Each structure stands twice: as structure tokens, then as C-alpha cells.
JSON list of C-alpha atoms and ligand atoms in Angstrom, two decimals:
[
{"chain": "A", "resi": 290, "resn": "MET", "atom": "CA", "xyz": [-8.19, 202.99, 261.01]},
{"chain": "A", "resi": 291, "resn": "VAL", "atom": "CA", "xyz": [-8.84, 201.41, 264.50]},
{"chain": "A", "resi": 292, "resn": "GLU", "atom": "CA", "xyz": [-12.27, 199.96, 264.87]},
{"chain": "A", "resi": 293, "resn": "LEU", "atom": "CA", "xyz": [-14.10, 201.33, 267.73]},
{"chain": "A", "resi": 294, "resn": "ASP", "atom": "CA", "xyz": [-17.53, 200.20, 269.32]},
{"chain": "A", "resi": 295, "resn": "ASN", "atom": "CA", "xyz": [-20.21, 203.00, 268.98]},
{"chain": "A", "resi": 296, "resn": "ASP", "atom": "CA", "xyz": [-22.03, 201.67, 272.08]},
{"chain": "A", "resi": 297, "resn": "SER", "atom": "CA", "xyz": [-19.12, 201.91, 274.40]},
{"chain": "A", "resi": 298, "resn": "ALA", "atom": "CA", "xyz": [-17.66, 204.82, 276.58]},
{"chain": "A", "resi": 299, "resn": "LEU", "atom": "CA", "xyz": [-14.60, 205.61, 278.66]},
{"chain": "A", "resi": 300, "resn": "VAL", "atom": "CA", "xyz": [-15.56, 207.97, 281.51]},
{"chain": "A", "resi": 301, "resn": "VAL", "atom": "CA", "xyz": [-12.71, 210.01, 283.03]},
{"chain": "A", "resi": 302, "resn": "PHE", "atom": "CA", "xyz": [-13.72, 209.41, 286.51]},
{"chain": "A", "resi": 303, "resn": "SER", "atom": "CA", "xyz": [-12.07, 210.97, 289.56]},
{"chain": "A", "resi": 304, "resn": "GLY", "atom": "CA", "xyz": [-14.61, 210.28, 292.38]},
{"chain": "A", "resi": 305, "resn": "GLY", "atom": "CA", "xyz": [-16.01, 213.89, 292.45]},
{"chain": "A", "resi": 306, "resn": "GLN", "atom": "CA", "xyz": [-19.38, 215.09, 291.77]},
{"chain": "A", "resi": 307, "resn": "ASP", "atom": "CA", "xyz": [-19.05, 216.06, 288.12]},
{"chain": "A", "resi": 308, "resn": "SER", "atom": "CA", "xyz": [-17.42, 212.83, 287.01]},
{"chain": "A", "resi": 309, "resn": "ALA", "atom": "CA", "xyz": [-19.83, 210.76, 288.87]},
{"chain": "A", "resi": 310, "resn": "THR", "atom": "CA", "xyz": [-22.76, 212.53, 287.32]},
{"chain": "A", "resi": 311, "resn": "CYS", "atom": "CA", "xyz": [-21.01, 211.91, 283.84]},
{"chain": "A", "resi": 312, "resn": "LEU", "atom": "CA", "xyz": [-20.60, 208.27, 284.83]},
{"chain": "A", "resi": 313, "resn": "ALA", "atom": "CA", "xyz": [-24.30, 208.00, 285.40]},
{"chain": "A", "resi": 314, "resn": "TRP", "atom": "CA", "xyz": [-24.89, 209.83, 282.14]},
{"chain": "A", "resi": 315, "resn": "ALA", "atom": "CA", "xyz": [-22.80, 207.32, 280.30]},
{"chain": "A", "resi": 316, "resn": "LEU", "atom": "CA", "xyz": [-24.51, 204.20, 282.12]},
{"chain": "A", "resi": 317, "resn": "CYS", "atom": "CA", "xyz": [-27.84, 205.52, 280.85]},
{"chain": "A", "resi": 318, "resn": "ARG", "atom": "CA", "xyz": [-26.60, 205.60, 277.33]},
{"chain": "A", "resi": 319, "resn": "TYR", "atom": "CA", "xyz": [-24.02, 203.06, 276.38]},
{"chain": "A", "resi": 320, "resn": "ALA", "atom": "CA", "xyz": [-23.87, 199.23, 276.76]},
{"chain": "A", "resi": 321, "resn": "ARG", "atom": "CA", "xyz": [-20.45, 199.08, 277.89]},
{"chain": "A", "resi": 322, "resn": "VAL", "atom": "CA", "xyz": [-18.81, 201.71, 280.24]},
{"chain": "A", "resi": 323, "resn": "GLU", "atom": "CA", "xyz": [-15.42, 201.78, 281.46]},
{"chain": "A", "resi": 324, "resn": "THR", "atom": "CA", "xyz": [-13.87, 204.09, 283.88]},
{"chain": "A", "resi": 325, "resn": "MET", "atom": "CA", "xyz": [-10.29, 205.67, 284.23]},
{"chain": "A", "resi": 326, "resn": "GLY", "atom": "CA", "xyz": [-8.76, 207.69, 286.91]},
{"chain": "A", "resi": 327, "resn": "PHE", "atom": "CA", "xyz": [-5.31, 209.24, 287.74]},
{"chain": "A", "resi": 328, "resn": "ASP", "atom": "CA", "xyz": [-3.15, 209.42, 290.67]},
{"chain": "A", "resi": 329, "resn": "TYR", "atom": "CA", "xyz": [-1.27, 212.46, 289.71]},
{"chain": "A", "resi": 330, "resn": "GLY", "atom": "CA", "xyz": [0.11, 213.14, 293.28]},
{"chain": "A", "resi": 331, "resn": "GLN", "atom": "CA", "xyz": [-2.85, 215.00, 294.63]},
{"chain": "A", "resi": 332, "resn": "ARG", "atom": "CA", "xyz": [-2.42, 216.37, 298.20]},
{"chain": "A", "resi": 333, "resn": "HIS", "atom": "CA", "xyz": [-5.11, 214.29, 299.34]},
{"chain": "A", "resi": 334, "resn": "ALA", "atom": "CA", "xyz": [-5.71, 210.81, 298.41]},
{"chain": "A", "resi": 335, "resn": "VAL", "atom": "CA", "xyz": [-9.32, 210.92, 299.71]},
{"chain": "A", "resi": 336, "resn": "GLU", "atom": "CA", "xyz": [-10.66, 211.51, 296.28]},
{"chain": "A", "resi": 337, "resn": "LEU", "atom": "CA", "xyz": [-8.97, 208.20, 295.11]},
{"chain": "A", "resi": 338, "resn": "THR", "atom": "CA", "xyz": [-10.60, 206.33, 298.20]},
{"chain": "A", "resi": 339, "resn": "CYS", "atom": "CA", "xyz": [-14.04, 207.93, 297.19]},
{"chain": "A", "resi": 340, "resn": "ARG", "atom": "CA", "xyz": [-13.92, 206.70, 293.57]},
{"chain": "A", "resi": 341, "resn": "ALA", "atom": "CA", "xyz": [-13.71, 202.94, 294.70]},
{"chain": "A", "resi": 342, "resn": "GLU", "atom": "CA", "xyz": [-16.66, 203.43, 296.83]},
{"chain": "A", "resi": 343, "resn": "VAL", "atom": "CA", "xyz": [-18.72, 205.36, 294.43]},
{"chain": "A", "resi": 344, "resn": "LEU", "atom": "CA", "xyz": [-18.19, 202.67, 291.72]},
{"chain": "A", "resi": 345, "resn": "ALA", "atom": "CA", "xyz": [-19.38, 199.84, 294.38]},
{"chain": "A", "resi": 346, "resn": "ARG", "atom": "CA", "xyz": [-22.23, 201.98, 295.28]},
{"chain": "A", "resi": 347, "resn": "PHE", "atom": "CA", "xyz": [-23.21, 202.71, 291.60]},
{"chain": "A", "resi": 348, "resn": "ARG", "atom": "CA", "xyz": [-23.24, 198.75, 291.07]},
{"chain": "A", "resi": 349, "resn": "ALA", "atom": "CA", "xyz": [-25.50, 198.30, 294.04]},
{"chain": "A", "resi": 350, "resn": "LEU", "atom": "CA", "xyz": [-27.91, 201.13, 293.07]},
{"chain": "A", "resi": 351, "resn": "ARG", "atom": "CA", "xyz": [-29.15, 199.54, 289.79]},
{"chain": "A", "resi": 352, "resn": "PRO", "atom": "CA", "xyz": [-28.69, 196.07, 288.36]},
{"chain": "A", "resi": 353, "resn": "ASP", "atom": "CA", "xyz": [-28.53, 197.33, 284.67]},
{"chain": "A", "resi": 354, "resn": "TRP", "atom": "CA", "xyz": [-25.73, 199.60, 285.60]},
{"chain": "A", "resi": 355, "resn": "ASP", "atom": "CA", "xyz": [-23.89, 196.95, 287.22]},
{"chain": "A", "resi": 356, "resn": "LYS", "atom": "CA", "xyz": [-23.98, 194.75, 284.15]},
{"chain": "A", "resi": 357, "resn": "ARG", "atom": "CA", "xyz": [-22.82, 197.90, 281.78]},
{"chain": "A", "resi": 358, "resn": "LEU", "atom": "CA", "xyz": [-19.94, 198.89, 284.01]},
{"chain": "A", "resi": 359, "resn": "GLY", "atom": "CA", "xyz": [-16.76, 197.13, 282.86]},
{"chain": "A", "resi": 360, "resn": "GLN", "atom": "CA", "xyz": [-13.28, 197.72, 284.10]},
{"chain": "A", "resi": 361, "resn": "ASP", "atom": "CA", "xyz": [-11.79, 200.52, 286.08]},
{"chain": "A", "resi": 362, "resn": "THR", "atom": "CA", "xyz": [-8.17, 201.52, 285.62]},
{"chain": "A", "resi": 363, "resn": "LEU", "atom": "CA", "xyz": [-6.25, 203.85, 287.90]},
{"chain": "A", "resi": 364, "resn": "MET", "atom": "CA", "xyz": [-3.15, 205.22, 286.29]},
{"chain": "A", "resi": 365, "resn": "SER", "atom": "CA", "xyz": [-0.24, 206.55, 288.22]},
{"chain": "A", "resi": 366, "resn": "LEU", "atom": "CA", "xyz": [1.16, 209.86, 287.00]},
{"chain": "A", "resi": 367, "resn": "ASN", "atom": "CA", "xyz": [3.47, 211.62, 289.41]},
{"chain": "A", "resi": 368, "resn": "VAL", "atom": "CA", "xyz": [4.93, 213.94, 286.50]},
{"chain": "A", "resi": 369, "resn": "PHE", "atom": "CA", "xyz": [2.88, 216.69, 287.49]},
{"chain": "A", "resi": 370, "resn": "GLN", "atom": "CA", "xyz": [4.55, 216.85, 290.81]},
{"chain": "A", "resi": 371, "resn": "GLN", "atom": "CA", "xyz": [7.90, 217.00, 289.21]},
{"chain": "A", "resi": 372, "resn": "LEU", "atom": "CA", "xyz": [6.75, 219.69, 286.85]},
{"chain": "A", "resi": 373, "resn": "GLY", "atom": "CA", "xyz": [6.13, 222.31, 289.62]},
{"chain": "A", "resi": 374, "resn": "GLU", "atom": "CA", "xyz": [4.19, 223.53, 292.46]},
{"chain": "A", "resi": 375, "resn": "THR", "atom": "CA", "xyz": [0.42, 224.00, 292.37]},
{"chain": "A", "resi": 376, "resn": "ALA", "atom": "CA", "xyz": [-2.08, 224.03, 295.25]},
{"chain": "A", "resi": 377, "resn": "LEU", "atom": "CA", "xyz": [-3.39, 220.66, 294.29]},
{"chain": "A", "resi": 378, "resn": "THR", "atom": "CA", "xyz": [-0.11, 218.76, 294.23]},
{"chain": "A", "resi": 379, "resn": "HIS", "atom": "CA", "xyz": [1.88, 220.75, 296.98]},
{"chain": "A", "resi": 380, "resn": "ASP", "atom": "CA", "xyz": [1.28, 222.70, 300.16]},
{"chain": "A", "resi": 381, "resn": "VAL", "atom": "CA", "xyz": [0.72, 225.85, 298.48]},
{"chain": "A", "resi": 382, "resn": "SER", "atom": "CA", "xyz": [-2.10, 228.23, 299.52]},
{"chain": "A", "resi": 383, "resn": "ILE", "atom": "CA", "xyz": [-5.31, 228.54, 297.00]},
{"chain": "A", "resi": 384, "resn": "ALA", "atom": "CA", "xyz": [-5.09, 231.91, 295.57]},
{"chain": "A", "resi": 385, "resn": "MET", "atom": "CA", "xyz": [-4.91, 233.94, 292.34]},
{"chain": "A", "resi": 386, "resn": "THR", "atom": "CA", "xyz": [-1.51, 233.81, 290.59]},
{"chain": "A", "resi": 387, "resn": "LYS", "atom": "CA", "xyz": [0.18, 236.53, 288.48]},
{"chain": "A", "resi": 388, "resn": "SER", "atom": "CA", "xyz": [-1.10, 234.62, 285.44]},
{"chain": "A", "resi": 389, "resn": "GLY", "atom": "CA", "xyz": [-4.65, 235.51, 286.37]},
{"chain": "A", "resi": 390, "resn": "LEU", "atom": "CA", "xyz": [-5.28, 231.76, 287.02]},
{"chain": "A", "resi": 391, "resn": "PRO", "atom": "CA", "xyz": [-5.92, 230.24, 290.49]},
{"chain": "A", "resi": 392, "resn": "SER", "atom": "CA", "xyz": [-3.01, 228.29, 292.12]},
{"chain": "A", "resi": 393, "resn": "THR", "atom": "CA", "xyz": [-5.14, 225.11, 291.84]},
{"chain": "A", "resi": 394, "resn": "PHE", "atom": "CA", "xyz": [-4.61, 225.16, 287.96]},
{"chain": "A", "resi": 395, "resn": "VAL", "atom": "CA", "xyz": [-2.28, 222.24, 287.03]},
{"chain": "A", "resi": 396, "resn": "PRO", "atom": "CA", "xyz": [-1.13, 223.19, 283.46]},
{"chain": "A", "resi": 397, "resn": "GLY", "atom": "CA", "xyz": [-1.80, 220.67, 280.85]},
{"chain": "A", "resi": 398, "resn": "ARG", "atom": "CA", "xyz": [-3.66, 218.15, 283.37]},
{"chain": "A", "resi": 399, "resn": "ASN", "atom": "CA", "xyz": [-6.86, 217.67, 281.37]},
{"chain": "A", "resi": 400, "resn": "LEU", "atom": "CA", "xyz": [-5.00, 217.58, 278.15]},
{"chain": "A", "resi": 401, "resn": "VAL", "atom": "CA", "xyz": [-2.75, 214.80, 279.41]},
{"chain": "A", "resi": 402, "resn": "PHE", "atom": "CA", "xyz": [-5.62, 213.00, 281.13]},
{"chain": "A", "resi": 403, "resn": "LEU", "atom": "CA", "xyz": [-7.61, 212.82, 277.98]},
{"chain": "A", "resi": 404, "resn": "THR", "atom": "CA", "xyz": [-4.72, 211.88, 275.81]},
{"chain": "A", "resi": 405, "resn": "LEU", "atom": "CA", "xyz": [-4.29, 208.94, 278.07]},
{"chain": "A", "resi": 406, "resn": "ALA", "atom": "CA", "xyz": [-7.76, 208.13, 278.10]},
{"chain": "A", "resi": 407, "resn": "ALA", "atom": "CA", "xyz": [-7.89, 208.12, 274.33]},
{"chain": "A", "resi": 408, "resn": "ALA", "atom": "CA", "xyz": [-4.87, 205.79, 274.14]},
{"chain": "A", "resi": 409, "resn": "GLN", "atom": "CA", "xyz": [-6.72, 203.45, 276.70]},
{"chain": "A", "resi": 410, "resn": "ALA", "atom": "CA", "xyz": [-9.85, 203.65, 274.53]},
{"chain": "A", "resi": 411, "resn": "TYR", "atom": "CA", "xyz": [-7.80, 202.94, 271.44]},
{"chain": "A", "resi": 412, "resn": "ARG", "atom": "CA", "xyz": [-6.66, 199.80, 272.87]},
{"chain": "A", "resi": 413, "resn": "ARG", "atom": "CA", "xyz": [-10.12, 198.94, 274.33]},
{"chain": "A", "resi": 414, "resn": "GLY", "atom": "CA", "xyz": [-12.03, 199.68, 271.08]},
{"chain": "A", "resi": 415, "resn": "ILE", "atom": "CA", "xyz": [-14.26, 202.43, 272.71]},
{"chain": "A", "resi": 416, "resn": "ARG", "atom": "CA", "xyz": [-15.58, 205.20, 270.83]},
{"chain": "A", "resi": 417, "resn": "ARG", "atom": "CA", "xyz": [-16.94, 207.58, 273.32]},
{"chain": "A", "resi": 418, "resn": "LEU", "atom": "CA", "xyz": [-14.49, 209.76, 275.71]},
{"chain": "A", "resi": 419, "resn": "VAL", "atom": "CA", "xyz": [-16.61, 211.29, 278.47]},
{"chain": "A", "resi": 420, "resn": "THR", "atom": "CA", "xyz": [-15.22, 214.07, 280.70]},
{"chain": "A", "resi": 421, "resn": "GLY", "atom": "CA", "xyz": [-17.05, 216.46, 283.31]},
{"chain": "A", "resi": 422, "resn": "VAL", "atom": "CA", "xyz": [-15.28, 219.41, 282.26]},
{"chain": "A", "resi": 423, "resn": "CYS", "atom": "CA", "xyz": [-17.60, 222.52, 282.40]},
{"chain": "A", "resi": 424, "resn": "GLU", "atom": "CA", "xyz": [-17.14, 226.15, 281.26]},
{"chain": "A", "resi": 425, "resn": "THR", "atom": "CA", "xyz": [-20.19, 227.73, 282.97]},
{"chain": "A", "resi": 426, "resn": "ASP", "atom": "CA", "xyz": [-19.19, 227.73, 286.73]},
{"chain": "A", "resi": 427, "resn": "PHE", "atom": "CA", "xyz": [-15.75, 228.57, 285.05]},
{"chain": "A", "resi": 428, "resn": "SER", "atom": "CA", "xyz": [-12.81, 228.50, 287.63]},
{"chain": "A", "resi": 429, "resn": "GLY", "atom": "CA", "xyz": [-10.82, 230.04, 284.95]},
{"chain": "A", "resi": 430, "resn": "TYR", "atom": "CA", "xyz": [-9.28, 226.84, 283.65]},
{"chain": "A", "resi": 431, "resn": "PRO", "atom": "CA", "xyz": [-8.56, 227.02, 279.99]},
{"chain": "A", "resi": 432, "resn": "ASP", "atom": "CA", "xyz": [-8.31, 223.25, 279.52]},
{"chain": "A", "resi": 433, "resn": "CYS", "atom": "CA", "xyz": [-11.98, 223.05, 280.54]},
{"chain": "A", "resi": 434, "resn": "ARG", "atom": "CA", "xyz": [-13.26, 225.07, 277.77]},
{"chain": "A", "resi": 435, "resn": "ASP", "atom": "CA", "xyz": [-15.32, 223.71, 274.86]},
{"chain": "A", "resi": 436, "resn": "ASP", "atom": "CA", "xyz": [-13.04, 224.93, 272.27]},
{"chain": "A", "resi": 437, "resn": "THR", "atom": "CA", "xyz": [-10.08, 223.26, 274.05]},
{"chain": "A", "resi": 438, "resn": "MET", "atom": "CA", "xyz": [-12.15, 219.89, 274.03]},
{"chain": "A", "resi": 439, "resn": "LYS", "atom": "CA", "xyz": [-13.18, 220.33, 270.32]},
{"chain": "A", "resi": 440, "resn": "ALA", "atom": "CA", "xyz": [-9.52, 221.15, 269.28]},
{"chain": "A", "resi": 441, "resn": "LEU", "atom": "CA", "xyz": [-8.25, 218.00, 271.32]},
{"chain": "A", "resi": 442, "resn": "GLN", "atom": "CA", "xyz": [-10.79, 215.73, 269.80]},
{"chain": "A", "resi": 443, "resn": "VAL", "atom": "CA", "xyz": [-9.41, 216.57, 266.28]},
{"chain": "A", "resi": 444, "resn": "ALA", "atom": "CA", "xyz": [-5.89, 216.40, 267.49]},
{"chain": "A", "resi": 445, "resn": "LEU", "atom": "CA", "xyz": [-6.49, 212.86, 269.15]},
{"chain": "A", "resi": 446, "resn": "ASN", "atom": "CA", "xyz": [-8.38, 211.67, 265.99]},
{"chain": "A", "resi": 447, "resn": "LEU", "atom": "CA", "xyz": [-5.37, 212.80, 263.69]},
{"chain": "A", "resi": 448, "resn": "GLY", "atom": "CA", "xyz": [-2.87, 211.75, 265.80]},
{"chain": "A", "resi": 449, "resn": "MET", "atom": "CA", "xyz": [-4.28, 208.17, 266.57]},
{"chain": "A", "resi": 450, "resn": "GLU", "atom": "CA", "xyz": [-5.95, 207.75, 263.19]},
{"chain": "A", "resi": 451, "resn": "ALA", "atom": "CA", "xyz": [-9.22, 207.11, 264.97]},
{"chain": "A", "resi": 452, "resn": "ARG", "atom": "CA", "xyz": [-12.76, 208.55, 265.19]},
{"chain": "A", "resi": 453, "resn": "PHE", "atom": "CA", "xyz": [-13.24, 209.35, 268.74]},
{"chain": "A", "resi": 454, "resn": "ASP", "atom": "CA", "xyz": [-16.44, 211.08, 269.99]},
{"chain": "A", "resi": 455, "resn": "LEU", "atom": "CA", "xyz": [-15.37, 213.41, 272.99]},
{"chain": "A", "resi": 456, "resn": "ARG", "atom": "CA", "xyz": [-18.56, 214.05, 275.06]},
{"chain": "A", "resi": 457, "resn": "THR", "atom": "CA", "xyz": [-18.86, 216.71, 277.76]},
{"chain": "A", "resi": 458, "resn": "PRO", "atom": "CA", "xyz": [-22.38, 216.52, 279.13]},
{"chain": "A", "resi": 459, "resn": "LEU", "atom": "CA", "xyz": [-21.68, 219.16, 281.66]},
{"chain": "A", "resi": 460, "resn": "MET", "atom": "CA", "xyz": [-20.22, 221.70, 279.54]},
{"chain": "A", "resi": 461, "resn": "TRP", "atom": "CA", "xyz": [-22.94, 224.30, 279.63]},
{"chain": "A", "resi": 462, "resn": "LEU", "atom": "CA", "xyz": [-24.80, 223.35, 282.85]},
{"chain": "A", "resi": 463, "resn": "THR", "atom": "CA", "xyz": [-24.50, 225.29, 286.15]},
{"chain": "A", "resi": 464, "resn": "LYS", "atom": "CA", "xyz": [-23.58, 223.47, 289.38]},
{"chain": "A", "resi": 465, "resn": "ALA", "atom": "CA", "xyz": [-27.44, 223.46, 290.00]},
{"chain": "A", "resi": 466, "resn": "GLN", "atom": "CA", "xyz": [-28.29, 221.96, 286.85]},
{"chain": "A", "resi": 467, "resn": "THR", "atom": "CA", "xyz": [-25.66, 219.18, 287.22]},
{"chain": "A", "resi": 468, "resn": "TRP", "atom": "CA", "xyz": [-27.81, 218.18, 290.46]},
{"chain": "A", "resi": 469, "resn": "GLU", "atom": "CA", "xyz": [-30.72, 218.17, 288.36]},
{"chain": "A", "resi": 470, "resn": "LEU", "atom": "CA", "xyz": [-29.15, 216.23, 285.77]},
{"chain": "A", "resi": 471, "resn": "ALA", "atom": "CA", "xyz": [-28.17, 213.47, 288.28]},
{"chain": "A", "resi": 472, "resn": "HIS", "atom": "CA", "xyz": [-31.64, 213.45, 289.75]},
{"chain": "A", "resi": 473, "resn": "GLY", "atom": "CA", "xyz": [-33.15, 213.07, 286.26]},
{"chain": "A", "resi": 474, "resn": "LEU", "atom": "CA", "xyz": [-30.66, 210.12, 285.62]},
{"chain": "A", "resi": 475, "resn": "GLY", "atom": "CA", "xyz": [-30.91, 208.37, 288.76]},
{"chain": "A", "resi": 476, "resn": "GLY", "atom": "CA", "xyz": [-33.62, 209.92, 291.14]},
{"chain": "A", "resi": 477, "resn": "ALA", "atom": "CA", "xyz": [-33.33, 210.84, 294.62]},
{"chain": "A", "resi": 478, "resn": "GLU", "atom": "CA", "xyz": [-31.18, 207.69, 295.22]},
{"chain": "A", "resi": 479, "resn": "LEU", "atom": "CA", "xyz": [-28.50, 208.88, 292.84]},
{"chain": "A", "resi": 480, "resn": "VAL", "atom": "CA", "xyz": [-28.38, 212.32, 294.25]},
{"chain": "A", "resi": 481, "resn": "ALA", "atom": "CA", "xyz": [-28.10, 210.87, 297.83]},
{"chain": "A", "resi": 482, "resn": "LEU", "atom": "CA", "xyz": [-25.22, 208.70, 296.74]},
{"chain": "A", "resi": 483, "resn": "ILE", "atom": "CA", "xyz": [-23.43, 211.81, 295.16]},
{"chain": "A", "resi": 484, "resn": "LEU", "atom": "CA", "xyz": [-24.06, 213.84, 298.25]},
{"chain": "A", "resi": 485, "resn": "GLU", "atom": "CA", "xyz": [-22.72, 211.23, 300.51]},
{"chain": "A", "resi": 486, "resn": "HIS", "atom": "CA", "xyz": [-19.81, 209.39, 298.79]},
{"chain": "A", "resi": 487, "resn": "THR", "atom": "CA", "xyz": [-18.30, 211.76, 296.20]},
{"chain": "A", "resi": 488, "resn": "HIS", "atom": "CA", "xyz": [-15.62, 214.34, 297.08]},
{"chain": "A", "resi": 489, "resn": "THR", "atom": "CA", "xyz": [-15.02, 217.54, 295.69]},
{"chain": "A", "resi": 490, "resn": "CYS", "atom": "CA", "xyz": [-13.06, 219.59, 298.34]},
{"chain": "A", "resi": 491, "resn": "TYR", "atom": "CA", "xyz": [-9.52, 220.89, 297.53]},
{"chain": "A", "resi": 492, "resn": "THR", "atom": "CA", "xyz": [-8.43, 220.35, 301.14]},
{"chain": "A", "resi": 493, "resn": "GLY", "atom": "CA", "xyz": [-9.40, 216.66, 301.38]},
{"chain": "A", "resi": 494, "resn": "GLU", "atom": "CA", "xyz": [-11.65, 217.31, 304.44]},
{"chain": "A", "resi": 495, "resn": "ARG", "atom": "CA", "xyz": [-14.09, 214.47, 304.95]},
{"chain": "A", "resi": 496, "resn": "GLY", "atom": "CA", "xyz": [-14.99, 215.14, 308.66]},
{"chain": "A", "resi": 497, "resn": "LEU", "atom": "CA", "xyz": [-17.55, 217.92, 308.36]},
{"chain": "A", "resi": 498, "resn": "ARG", "atom": "CA", "xyz": [-20.97, 216.90, 306.80]},
{"chain": "A", "resi": 499, "resn": "HIS", "atom": "CA", "xyz": [-22.97, 219.75, 305.30]},
{"chain": "A", "resi": 500, "resn": "PRO", "atom": "CA", "xyz": [-26.30, 219.61, 303.40]},
{"chain": "A", "resi": 501, "resn": "TRP", "atom": "CA", "xyz": [-24.21, 219.60, 300.11]},
{"chain": "A", "resi": 502, "resn": "GLY", "atom": "CA", "xyz": [-21.86, 216.75, 301.52]},
{"chain": "A", "resi": 503, "resn": "TYR", "atom": "CA", "xyz": [-18.41, 216.78, 302.92]},
{"chain": "A", "resi": 504, "resn": "GLY", "atom": "CA", "xyz": [-15.78, 219.41, 302.72]},
{"chain": "A", "resi": 505, "resn": "CYS", "atom": "CA", "xyz": [-14.03, 222.42, 304.51]},
{"chain": "A", "resi": 506, "resn": "GLY", "atom": "CA", "xyz": [-16.61, 224.71, 303.28]},
{"chain": "A", "resi": 507, "resn": "ALA", "atom": "CA", "xyz": [-14.27, 227.41, 302.26]},
{"chain": "A", "resi": 508, "resn": "CYS", "atom": "CA", "xyz": [-12.16, 226.38, 299.27]},
{"chain": "A", "resi": 509, "resn": "PRO", "atom": "CA", "xyz": [-13.59, 227.35, 295.97]},
{"chain": "A", "resi": 510, "resn": "ALA", "atom": "CA", "xyz": [-14.53, 223.85, 295.01]},
{"chain": "A", "resi": 511, "resn": "CYS", "atom": "CA", "xyz": [-16.60, 223.58, 298.30]},
{"chain": "A", "resi": 512, "resn": "GLU", "atom": "CA", "xyz": [-18.14, 227.14, 297.60]},
{"chain": "A", "resi": 513, "resn": "LEU", "atom": "CA", "xyz": [-19.28, 226.14, 294.14]},
{"chain": "A", "resi": 514, "resn": "ARG", "atom": "CA", "xyz": [-20.64, 222.75, 295.25]},
{"chain": "A", "resi": 515, "resn": "ALA", "atom": "CA", "xyz": [-22.49, 224.31, 298.26]},
{"chain": "A", "resi": 516, "resn": "ALA", "atom": "CA", "xyz": [-24.05, 227.30, 296.14]},
{"chain": "A", "resi": 517, "resn": "GLY", "atom": "CA", "xyz": [-25.10, 224.84, 293.39]},
{"chain": "A", "resi": 518, "resn": "TYR", "atom": "CA", "xyz": [-26.82, 222.54, 295.94]},
{"chain": "A", "resi": 519, "resn": "ALA", "atom": "CA", "xyz": [-28.48, 225.32, 297.65]},
{"chain": "A", "resi": 520, "resn": "GLU", "atom": "CA", "xyz": [-29.85, 226.54, 294.30]},
{"chain": "A", "resi": 521, "resn": "TYR", "atom": "CA", "xyz": [-30.91, 223.09, 293.29]},
{"chain": "A", "resi": 522, "resn": "ALA", "atom": "CA", "xyz": [-32.59, 222.30, 296.70]},
{"chain": "A", "resi": 523, "resn": "GLY", "atom": "CA", "xyz": [-34.21, 225.54, 296.81]},
{"chain": "A", "resi": 524, "resn": "LYS", "atom": "CA", "xyz": [-36.09, 224.55, 293.66]},
{"chain": "A", "resi": 525, "resn": "LEU", "atom": "CA", "xyz": [-37.24, 221.09, 294.63]},
{"chain": "B", "resi": 39, "resn": "ZN", "atom": "ZN1", "xyz": [-13.18, 222.62, 300.58]}
]
């Protein structure tokens, strides 16, 4: 069986609010933290620009995080564009489809991301795989469910003869509680960093600055982020 370091984590990091919070969570826990992101032909590359900026700012925010933060890997994955049209990879409107899932659903995306993350962790000797999936403010994505993640952990461990620990710190949190978690991990400075530098909007809008950050303000991702921040800020 492959030898894995208990005190290390690989965070699936997109540059959005959720994965940035997960990154802070991992940096507060593990001595060695690496990050991995995917260029899967997103319609808007703005997320990928944000992730480099967020990583640099995490390093600047706390010297202990700077020491713990290891290599970042950006993997190119254009297969999803070849598989078919979704609102995240093509110019398709964001709407419910006949399957009952929104057109932003990219079938298999999280399963593929985590399988590749596990392959990377295997090579890097990393025990913990950290992802920001969440079942509470559920967009209806079946690959974000807790049971999907638990089943995937079993499949990865069997298929790679390994003992990975798949961690999902946001699984049962509301979006407001995700802001609270960020505050608890890194204080007001971390909340300000996430507000200013992470990207969530499906349309790639970076021109409009709202109290909750940048975005179009109308897509489902913006609506969730705005409502969560309003609830969190109301409690401050
Ligand atoms: Zn938006």
C-alpha cells in the first residue's frame, strides 16, 4: 500500500469562495498543503486568474500559511467541452433542463476532479483530499452529495490500494455559515480577502462590486453568494 503523510492535504482549489475557505481550513490543520485546479474549458477564464491572486494573498496574509503552502498544479482538461454543451462550458443559457438539473451541471465533473486529485495525492504522498462540495445550499448537483463523496472515497481507496481521507468541511454548512467559518479561521482579513479576490459568478462578471464581492448579481451562483453574505453580515 502506498505510504501517505497524515499531516498533508491536497485542496481542490478553483479560486471561488468555497474552495478558498477550504484552503484556509486545511492551512489551519495540516503542515503541508498543496493545491490543484482544473482548466476544463470554462466559458470564463476569470476564475483561473483569480486563483493565482488568491494564493499569493494567502501567502501574504499569514507567514505560517506561507510556510505550509506547497506547490500548485493547474491541470488542463478539455474533455468536458468535447462531451457536450453545458452552461459552464458553452454559450448556453442557465436554466433547468428536462433531467431536473440546471444547465450548469457538468456531468461527472467532481468525480473526475477528485479522481485526478487522488492520483496526484498518490504521487505526492498526501493523505487528505479536501473539496468544497456542499449539500446544504444544494444546486441539485448529485456529485456534491455526502453519499457520493463517501462512495468515491471507498472507490478511490480500493482502486489505488490507498487510504485517502476525503474531507468536505463545507458539506453541512449554509453559505452564511461558510462566511462564519472563514471568519473563525482567518478573521476579518480573510473575509475581506475572499470578498475581494475570489470569484463565484457563472457569467465571469468582474466589473460590478457588490457588498458580497464581484459578479453579475443575477445568476444562481451570485444569488447564493449574495444571500449568504447578507445573512452573515446581518449577524455581525
Ligand atoms: Zn453571476
